[in-house]
Coordinates of C-alpha atoms in Angstrom, one line a residue:
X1 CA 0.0 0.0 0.0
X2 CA 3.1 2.4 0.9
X3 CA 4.2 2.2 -2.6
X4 CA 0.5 2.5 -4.0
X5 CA 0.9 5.7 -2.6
X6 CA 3.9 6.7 -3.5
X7 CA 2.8 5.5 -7.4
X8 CA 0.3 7.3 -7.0
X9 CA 2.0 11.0 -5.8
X10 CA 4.7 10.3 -9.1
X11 CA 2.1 9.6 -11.4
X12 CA 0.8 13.3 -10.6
X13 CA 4.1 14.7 -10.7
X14 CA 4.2 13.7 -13.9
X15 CA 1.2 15.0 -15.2
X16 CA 1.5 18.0 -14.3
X17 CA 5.2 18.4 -15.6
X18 CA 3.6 16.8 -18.8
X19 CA 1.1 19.5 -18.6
X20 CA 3.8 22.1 -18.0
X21 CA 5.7 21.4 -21.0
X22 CA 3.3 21.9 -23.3
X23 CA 2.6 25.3 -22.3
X24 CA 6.5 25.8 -21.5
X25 CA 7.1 24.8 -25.4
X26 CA 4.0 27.9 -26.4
X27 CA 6.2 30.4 -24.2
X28 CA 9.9 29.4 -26.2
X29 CA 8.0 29.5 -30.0
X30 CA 6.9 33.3 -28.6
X31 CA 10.5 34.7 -28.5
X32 CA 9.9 34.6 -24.7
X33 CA 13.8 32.0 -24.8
X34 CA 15.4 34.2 -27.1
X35 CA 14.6 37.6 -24.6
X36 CA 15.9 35.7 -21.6
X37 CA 19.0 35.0 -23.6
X38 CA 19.1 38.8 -25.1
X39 CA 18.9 39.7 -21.0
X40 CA 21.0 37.5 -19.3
X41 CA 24.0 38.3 -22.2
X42 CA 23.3 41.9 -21.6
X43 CA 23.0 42.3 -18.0
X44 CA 26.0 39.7 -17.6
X45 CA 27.9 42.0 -20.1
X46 CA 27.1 45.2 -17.2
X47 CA 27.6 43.2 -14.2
X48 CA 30.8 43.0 -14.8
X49 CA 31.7 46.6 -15.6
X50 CA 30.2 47.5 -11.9
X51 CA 32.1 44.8 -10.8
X52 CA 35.3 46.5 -11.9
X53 CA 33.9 49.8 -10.8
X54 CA 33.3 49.0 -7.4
X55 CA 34.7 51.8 -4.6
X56 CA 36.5 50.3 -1.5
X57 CA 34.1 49.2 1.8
X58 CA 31.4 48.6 -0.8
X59 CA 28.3 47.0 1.0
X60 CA 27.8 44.6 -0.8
X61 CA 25.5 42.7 1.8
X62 CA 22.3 45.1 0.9
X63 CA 22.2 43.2 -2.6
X64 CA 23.3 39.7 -1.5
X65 CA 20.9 39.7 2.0
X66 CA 17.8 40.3 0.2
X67 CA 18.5 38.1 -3.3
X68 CA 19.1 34.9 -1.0
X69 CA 16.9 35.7 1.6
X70 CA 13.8 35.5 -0.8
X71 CA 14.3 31.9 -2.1
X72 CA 15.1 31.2 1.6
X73 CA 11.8 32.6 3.0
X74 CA 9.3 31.8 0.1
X75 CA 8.8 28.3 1.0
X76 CA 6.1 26.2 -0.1
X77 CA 5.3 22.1 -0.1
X78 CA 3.8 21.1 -3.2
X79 CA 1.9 17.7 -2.3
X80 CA -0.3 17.3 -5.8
X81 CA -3.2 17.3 -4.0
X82 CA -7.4 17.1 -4.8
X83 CA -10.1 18.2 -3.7
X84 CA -11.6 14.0 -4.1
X85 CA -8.9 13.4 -2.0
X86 CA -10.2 14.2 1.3
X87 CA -12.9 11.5 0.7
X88 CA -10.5 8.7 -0.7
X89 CA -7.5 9.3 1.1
X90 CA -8.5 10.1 4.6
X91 CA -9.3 6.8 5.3
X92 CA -5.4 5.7 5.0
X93 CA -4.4 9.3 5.7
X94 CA -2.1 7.4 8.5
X95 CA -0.4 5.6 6.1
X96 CA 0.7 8.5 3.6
X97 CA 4.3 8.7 4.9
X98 CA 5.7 8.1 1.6
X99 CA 3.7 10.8 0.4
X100 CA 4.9 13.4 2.4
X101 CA 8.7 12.6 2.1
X102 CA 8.0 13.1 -2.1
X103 CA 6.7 16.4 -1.7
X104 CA 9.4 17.4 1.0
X105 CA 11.9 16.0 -1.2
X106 CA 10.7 17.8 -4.2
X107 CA 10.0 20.9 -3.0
X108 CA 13.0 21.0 -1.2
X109 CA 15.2 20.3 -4.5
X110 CA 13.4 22.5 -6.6
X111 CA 13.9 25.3 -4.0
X112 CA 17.6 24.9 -3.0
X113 CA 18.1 25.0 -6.8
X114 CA 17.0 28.6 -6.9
X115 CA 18.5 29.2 -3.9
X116 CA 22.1 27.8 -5.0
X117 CA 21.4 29.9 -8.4
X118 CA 20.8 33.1 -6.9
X119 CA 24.4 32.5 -4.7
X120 CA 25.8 32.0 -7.7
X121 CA 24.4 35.1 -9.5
X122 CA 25.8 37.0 -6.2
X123 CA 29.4 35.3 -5.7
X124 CA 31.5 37.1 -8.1
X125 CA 29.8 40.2 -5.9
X126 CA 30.9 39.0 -2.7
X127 CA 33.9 37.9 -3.9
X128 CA 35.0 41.0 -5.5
X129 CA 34.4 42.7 -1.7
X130 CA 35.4 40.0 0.8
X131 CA 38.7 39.3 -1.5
X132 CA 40.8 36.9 1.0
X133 CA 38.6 36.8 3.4
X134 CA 36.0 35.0 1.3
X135 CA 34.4 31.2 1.9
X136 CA 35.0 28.9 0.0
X137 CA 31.9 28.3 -2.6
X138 CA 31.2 24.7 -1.2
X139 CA 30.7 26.2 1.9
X140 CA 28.1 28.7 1.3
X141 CA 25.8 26.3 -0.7
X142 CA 25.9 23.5 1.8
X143 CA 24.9 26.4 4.7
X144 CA 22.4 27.6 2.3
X145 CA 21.3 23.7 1.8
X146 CA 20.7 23.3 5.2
X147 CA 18.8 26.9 5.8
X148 CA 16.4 25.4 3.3
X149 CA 15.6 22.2 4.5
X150 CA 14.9 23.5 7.9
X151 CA 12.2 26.1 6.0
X152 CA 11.0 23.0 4.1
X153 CA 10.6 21.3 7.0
X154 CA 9.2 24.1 9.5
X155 CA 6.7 25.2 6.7
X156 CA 5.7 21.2 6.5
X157 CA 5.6 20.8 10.1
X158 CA 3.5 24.4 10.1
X159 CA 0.9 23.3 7.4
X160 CA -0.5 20.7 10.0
X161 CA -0.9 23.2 12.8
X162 CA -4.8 23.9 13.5
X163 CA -4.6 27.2 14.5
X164 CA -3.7 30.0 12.0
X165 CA -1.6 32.1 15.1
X166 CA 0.9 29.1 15.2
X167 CA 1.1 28.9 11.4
X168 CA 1.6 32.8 11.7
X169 CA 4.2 32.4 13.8
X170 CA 5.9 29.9 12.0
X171 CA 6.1 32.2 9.0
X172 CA 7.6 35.1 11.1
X173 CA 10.2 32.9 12.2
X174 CA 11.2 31.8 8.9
X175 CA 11.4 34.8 7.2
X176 CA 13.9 36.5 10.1
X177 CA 15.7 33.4 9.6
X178 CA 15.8 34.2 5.6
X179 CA 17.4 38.0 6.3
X180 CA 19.5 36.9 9.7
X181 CA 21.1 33.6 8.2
X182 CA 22.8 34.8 4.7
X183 CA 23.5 37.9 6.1
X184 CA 25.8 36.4 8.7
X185 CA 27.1 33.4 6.4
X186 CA 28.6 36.0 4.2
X187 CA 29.3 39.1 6.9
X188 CA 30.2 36.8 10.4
X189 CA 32.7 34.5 10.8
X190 CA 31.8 30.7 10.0
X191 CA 31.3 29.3 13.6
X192 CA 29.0 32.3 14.4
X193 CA 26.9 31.8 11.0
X194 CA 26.5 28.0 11.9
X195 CA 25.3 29.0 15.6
X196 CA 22.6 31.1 14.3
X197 CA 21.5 28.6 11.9
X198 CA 21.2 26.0 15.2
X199 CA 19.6 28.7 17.1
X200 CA 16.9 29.4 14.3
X201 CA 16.0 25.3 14.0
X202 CA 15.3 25.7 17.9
X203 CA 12.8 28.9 17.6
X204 CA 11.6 26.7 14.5
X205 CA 10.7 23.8 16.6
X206 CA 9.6 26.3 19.4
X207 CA 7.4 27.7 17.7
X208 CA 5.7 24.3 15.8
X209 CA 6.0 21.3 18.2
X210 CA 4.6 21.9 21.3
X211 CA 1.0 23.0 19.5
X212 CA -1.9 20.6 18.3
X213 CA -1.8 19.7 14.8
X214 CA -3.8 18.2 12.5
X215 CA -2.8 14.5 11.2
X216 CA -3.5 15.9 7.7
X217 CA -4.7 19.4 7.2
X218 CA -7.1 18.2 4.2
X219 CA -8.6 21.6 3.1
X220 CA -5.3 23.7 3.9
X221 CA -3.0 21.5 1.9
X222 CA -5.6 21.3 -1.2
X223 CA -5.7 25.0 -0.8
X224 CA -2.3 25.9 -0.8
X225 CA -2.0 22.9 -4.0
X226 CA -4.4 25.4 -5.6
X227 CA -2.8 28.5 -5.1
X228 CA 0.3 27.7 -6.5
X229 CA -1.4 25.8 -9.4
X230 CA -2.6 29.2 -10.3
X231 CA 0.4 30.9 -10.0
X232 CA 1.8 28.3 -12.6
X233 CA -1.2 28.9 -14.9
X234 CA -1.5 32.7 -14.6
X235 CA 2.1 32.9 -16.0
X236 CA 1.5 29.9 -19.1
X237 CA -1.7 32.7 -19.4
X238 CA 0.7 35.2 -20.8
X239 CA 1.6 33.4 -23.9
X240 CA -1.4 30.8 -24.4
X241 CA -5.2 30.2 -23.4
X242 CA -5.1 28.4 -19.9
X243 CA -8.9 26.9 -19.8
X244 CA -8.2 25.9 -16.0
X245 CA -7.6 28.9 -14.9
X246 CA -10.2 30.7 -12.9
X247 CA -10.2 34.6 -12.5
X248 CA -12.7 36.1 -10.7
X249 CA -13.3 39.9 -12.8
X250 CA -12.4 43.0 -11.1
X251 CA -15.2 45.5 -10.7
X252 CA -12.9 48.8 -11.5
X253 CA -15.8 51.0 -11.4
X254 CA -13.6 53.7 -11.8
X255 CA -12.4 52.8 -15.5
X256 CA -16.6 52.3 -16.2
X257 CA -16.7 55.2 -18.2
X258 CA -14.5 54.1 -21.0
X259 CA -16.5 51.2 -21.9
X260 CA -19.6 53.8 -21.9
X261 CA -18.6 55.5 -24.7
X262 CA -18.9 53.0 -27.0
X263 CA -21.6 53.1 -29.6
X264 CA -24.4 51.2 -28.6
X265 CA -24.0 49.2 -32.5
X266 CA -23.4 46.0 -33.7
X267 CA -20.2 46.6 -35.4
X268 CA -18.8 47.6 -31.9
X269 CA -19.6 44.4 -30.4
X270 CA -16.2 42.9 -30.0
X271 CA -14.6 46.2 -29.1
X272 CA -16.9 46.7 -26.3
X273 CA -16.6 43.1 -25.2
X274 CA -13.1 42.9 -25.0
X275 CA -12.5 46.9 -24.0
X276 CA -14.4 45.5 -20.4
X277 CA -12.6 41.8 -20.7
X278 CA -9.8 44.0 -20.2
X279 CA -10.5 46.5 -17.8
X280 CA -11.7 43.6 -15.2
X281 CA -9.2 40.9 -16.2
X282 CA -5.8 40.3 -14.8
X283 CA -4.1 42.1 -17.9
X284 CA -4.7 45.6 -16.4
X285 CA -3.7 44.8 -13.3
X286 CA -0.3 43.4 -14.7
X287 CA 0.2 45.8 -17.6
X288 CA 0.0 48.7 -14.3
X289 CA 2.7 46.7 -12.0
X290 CA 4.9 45.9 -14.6
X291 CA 4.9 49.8 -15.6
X292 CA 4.6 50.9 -11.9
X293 CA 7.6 48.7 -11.1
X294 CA 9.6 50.2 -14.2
X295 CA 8.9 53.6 -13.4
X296 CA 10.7 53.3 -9.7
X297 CA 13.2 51.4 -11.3
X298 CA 14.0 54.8 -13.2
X299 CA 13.7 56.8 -10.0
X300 CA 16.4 54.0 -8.4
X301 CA 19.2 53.7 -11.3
X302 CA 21.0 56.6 -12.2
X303 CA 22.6 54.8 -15.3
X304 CA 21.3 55.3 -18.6
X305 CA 22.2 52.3 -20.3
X306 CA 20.6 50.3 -17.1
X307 CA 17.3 52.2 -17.7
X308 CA 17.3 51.8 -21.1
X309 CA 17.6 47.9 -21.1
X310 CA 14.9 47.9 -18.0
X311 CA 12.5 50.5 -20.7
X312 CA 12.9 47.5 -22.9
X313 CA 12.5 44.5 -21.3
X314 CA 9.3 46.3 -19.6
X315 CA 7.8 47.3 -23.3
X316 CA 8.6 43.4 -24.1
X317 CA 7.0 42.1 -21.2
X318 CA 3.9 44.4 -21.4
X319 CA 3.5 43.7 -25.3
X320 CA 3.4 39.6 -24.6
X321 CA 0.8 40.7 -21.7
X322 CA -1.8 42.5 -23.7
X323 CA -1.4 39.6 -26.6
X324 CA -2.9 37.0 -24.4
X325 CA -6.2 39.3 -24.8
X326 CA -6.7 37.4 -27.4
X327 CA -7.2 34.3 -26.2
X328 CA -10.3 35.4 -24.0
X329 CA -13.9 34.1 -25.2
X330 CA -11.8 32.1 -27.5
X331 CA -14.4 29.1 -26.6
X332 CA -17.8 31.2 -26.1
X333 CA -20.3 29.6 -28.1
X334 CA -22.0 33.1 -27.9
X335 CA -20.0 35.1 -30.2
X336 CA -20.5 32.3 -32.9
X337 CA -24.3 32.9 -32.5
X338 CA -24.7 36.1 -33.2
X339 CA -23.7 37.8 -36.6
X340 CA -20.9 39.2 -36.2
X341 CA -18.0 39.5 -38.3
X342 CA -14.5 37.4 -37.7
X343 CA -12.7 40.4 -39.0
X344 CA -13.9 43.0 -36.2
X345 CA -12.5 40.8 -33.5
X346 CA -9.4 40.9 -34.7
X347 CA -9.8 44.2 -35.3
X348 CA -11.2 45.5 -31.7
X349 CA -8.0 43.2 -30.0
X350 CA -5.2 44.9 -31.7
X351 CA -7.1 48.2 -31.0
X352 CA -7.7 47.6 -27.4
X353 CA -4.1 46.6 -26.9
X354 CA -2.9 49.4 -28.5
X355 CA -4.5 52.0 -26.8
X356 CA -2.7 50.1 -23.4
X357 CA 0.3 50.2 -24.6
X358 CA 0.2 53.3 -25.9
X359 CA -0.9 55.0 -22.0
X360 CA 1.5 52.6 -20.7
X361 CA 5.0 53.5 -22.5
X362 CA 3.2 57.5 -22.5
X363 CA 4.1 57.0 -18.7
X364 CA 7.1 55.5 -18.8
X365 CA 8.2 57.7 -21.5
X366 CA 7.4 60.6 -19.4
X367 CA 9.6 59.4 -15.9
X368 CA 12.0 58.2 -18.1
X369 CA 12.8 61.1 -19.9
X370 CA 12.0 63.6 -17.1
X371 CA 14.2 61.9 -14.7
X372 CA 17.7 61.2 -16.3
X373 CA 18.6 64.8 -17.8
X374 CA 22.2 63.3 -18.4
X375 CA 20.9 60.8 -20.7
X376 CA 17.7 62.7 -22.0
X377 CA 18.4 62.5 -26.1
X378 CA 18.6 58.3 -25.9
X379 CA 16.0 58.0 -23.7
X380 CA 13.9 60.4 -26.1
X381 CA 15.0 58.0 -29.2
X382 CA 14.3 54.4 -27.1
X383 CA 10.8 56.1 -26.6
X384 CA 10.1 57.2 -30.1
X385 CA 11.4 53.3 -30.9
X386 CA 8.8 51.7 -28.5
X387 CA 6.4 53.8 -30.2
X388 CA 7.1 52.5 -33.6
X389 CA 7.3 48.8 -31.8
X390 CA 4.0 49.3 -30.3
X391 CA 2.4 50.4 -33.8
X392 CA 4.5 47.6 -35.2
X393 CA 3.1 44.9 -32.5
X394 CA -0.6 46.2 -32.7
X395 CA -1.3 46.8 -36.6
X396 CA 1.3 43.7 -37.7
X397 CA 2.6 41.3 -36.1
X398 CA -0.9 40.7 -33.5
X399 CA -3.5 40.7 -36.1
X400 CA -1.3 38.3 -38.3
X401 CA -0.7 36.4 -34.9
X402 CA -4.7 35.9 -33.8
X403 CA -5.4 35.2 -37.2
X404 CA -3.2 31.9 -37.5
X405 CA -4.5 30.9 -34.6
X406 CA -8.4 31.0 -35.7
X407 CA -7.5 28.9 -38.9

């Protein structure tokens, strides 16, 4: 029966990594591979010039602190879970050991991964600043290792708590734990780093032992399963039509007003349709972070070259957001009961995205320009070019795009 189970959890796994794939391969044949290449080249390529610029007594522990003490605090168990299973697995829920030591075992290699990536994206950093003093590489990732298996296995041990205080305090441990530990791995001296990370797995089992818990916490593991599916499907969202993915529509009664100008007419159909689609979908609200986010990025770099790859990643980003608009009502039987013509969809999408874009790079045009005087002629041409890409992307290459995917 233990390996029944344990069949069973693997055979999940695997669909949904089956599942993953396909929409993984949608995101590479959209350029989305070839961009992370453009960026990682290019921001390699000015990582190390400010690695040879760097003054003496440079801090370097304000970058390092906070890029490893993400992976370490975001911690999450993903057990595969369904909702049927609280009827046909509670009745062995005592004998689901091997259950649990897949998920902890997954979830642990998946995160320590990121973890270990991220020290390597900040090693050359703290090498360049700690010099002879450094640790050796080995080192670090094996503390690093060990800080995330004890979040892996606090957040496991957490998730069967009953009451939400002691999960709540579980979380506030772990995440003073994920700023305190790789602060003093690369700042303290090794013994002292290793006593802190003993000292943290006793407030950790402090905090998580001593309360009642739940043998298995049915409807908090399912809904924890089902949060981070949609975090998986609300990204594959950006490049291809997720069916399983449930949104519930923002209200945003203060954008009302634009939909209410549209002629009551039959030709305007699709434009109205999808003008309100995406007003209360989750493309606004990601379109306005993305160009939010940018914008204080311009306020925070003073280097133009840096702002000017950020302005065009963002416009990237923000152009393969809108697309997705497309793919909304692609499967209401609706719009293939009324009369209305093919060609106005296509027509009223490319529109809608375009008018987005257009408010969104109008913004970031206007902080990026406004803000870096010393640089103000190239960030006036990279504007006038995202213009021309946005015209490009909206009257081109987005109508030709939706219409090879209605053939």
């Amino acid at each position: 029966m233990r390996e029944d189970f344990a069949d069973l959890w693997r055979k999940r796994a695997a669909a949904f990594w089956k599942e993953s794939f396909i929409y993984i391969s949608y995101a590479a044949r959209s350029g989305f591979a070839g961009f992370l290449l453009m960026f990682f080249i290019i921001g390699a390529y000015y990582y190390g010039k400010f690695l040879q610029s760097l003054p003496e007594a440079f801090p370097y522990w304000r970058f390092t602190t906070p890029l490893l003490a993400l992976p370490l605090g975001m911690t999450g168990i993903r057990t595969f879970m369904k909702q049927a299973d609280m009827v046909f697995l509670a009745p062995a829920e005592a004998r689901l050991r091997s259950w649990w030591t897949s998920s902890i075992v997954y979830s642990f290699v998946f995160q320590a991964a990121v973890t270990l990536l991220l020290l390597l994206l900040v090693w050359p950093l703290y090498l360049a600043c700690a010099d002879e003093a450094a640790l050796p590489f080995a080192h670090a990732a094996l503390y690093l290792a060990a800080a995330k298996l004890l979040a892996v296995l606090g957040r496991f041990r957490a998730d069967r708590l009953v009451y939400r205080l002691n999960r709540s305090a579980e979380t506030l441990v772990r995440w003073v734990a994920a700023v305190v530990l790789p602060f003093a791995l690369l700042t303290e001296n090794p013994g002292k780093a290793w006593l802190l990370l003993l000292l943290a797995a006793v407030v950790q089992s402090l905090v998580v032992l001593p309360f009642p818990r739940h043998r298995v916490a049915w409807e908090h593991l399912i809904r924890r399963e089902e949060i981070s599916l949609k975090r998986h499907y609300t990204f594959y969202s950006w490049f291809a039509d997720v069916p399983k993915l449930k949104t519930k529509p923002a209200a945003r009664r203060f954008l009302g007003g634009i939909t209410s100008r549209i002629p009551f007419r039959q030709e305007d159909t699709h434009r109205y349709l999808y003008a309100k689609t995406f007003i209360r979908s989750e493309y606004y609200a990601i379109l306005v972070r993305t160009s939010v986010i940018a914008i204080l990025l311009f306020l925070a770099v003073n280097h133009t070259a840096a702002v000017l790859l950020i302005y065009g990643v963002v416009l990237v980003m923000n152009c393969a957001t809108v697309s997705s608009l497309a793919q909304s009502h692609r499967y209401s039987f609706w719009l293939e009961l009324y009369p209305l013509d093919a060609e106005r969809r296509v027509k009223a999408v490319s529109r809608i995205c375009e008018a987005a874009l257009l408010f969104s790079n109008i913004a970031m045009g206007a902080a990026l320009i406004g803000f870096h005087g010393s640089g103000r002629l190239e960030a006036l041409a990279a504007v006038a070019a995202g213009f021309l890409v946005i015209l490009y992307f909206t009257r081109v290459s987005l109508p030709r795009k939706i219409k090879h995917a209605g053939d």
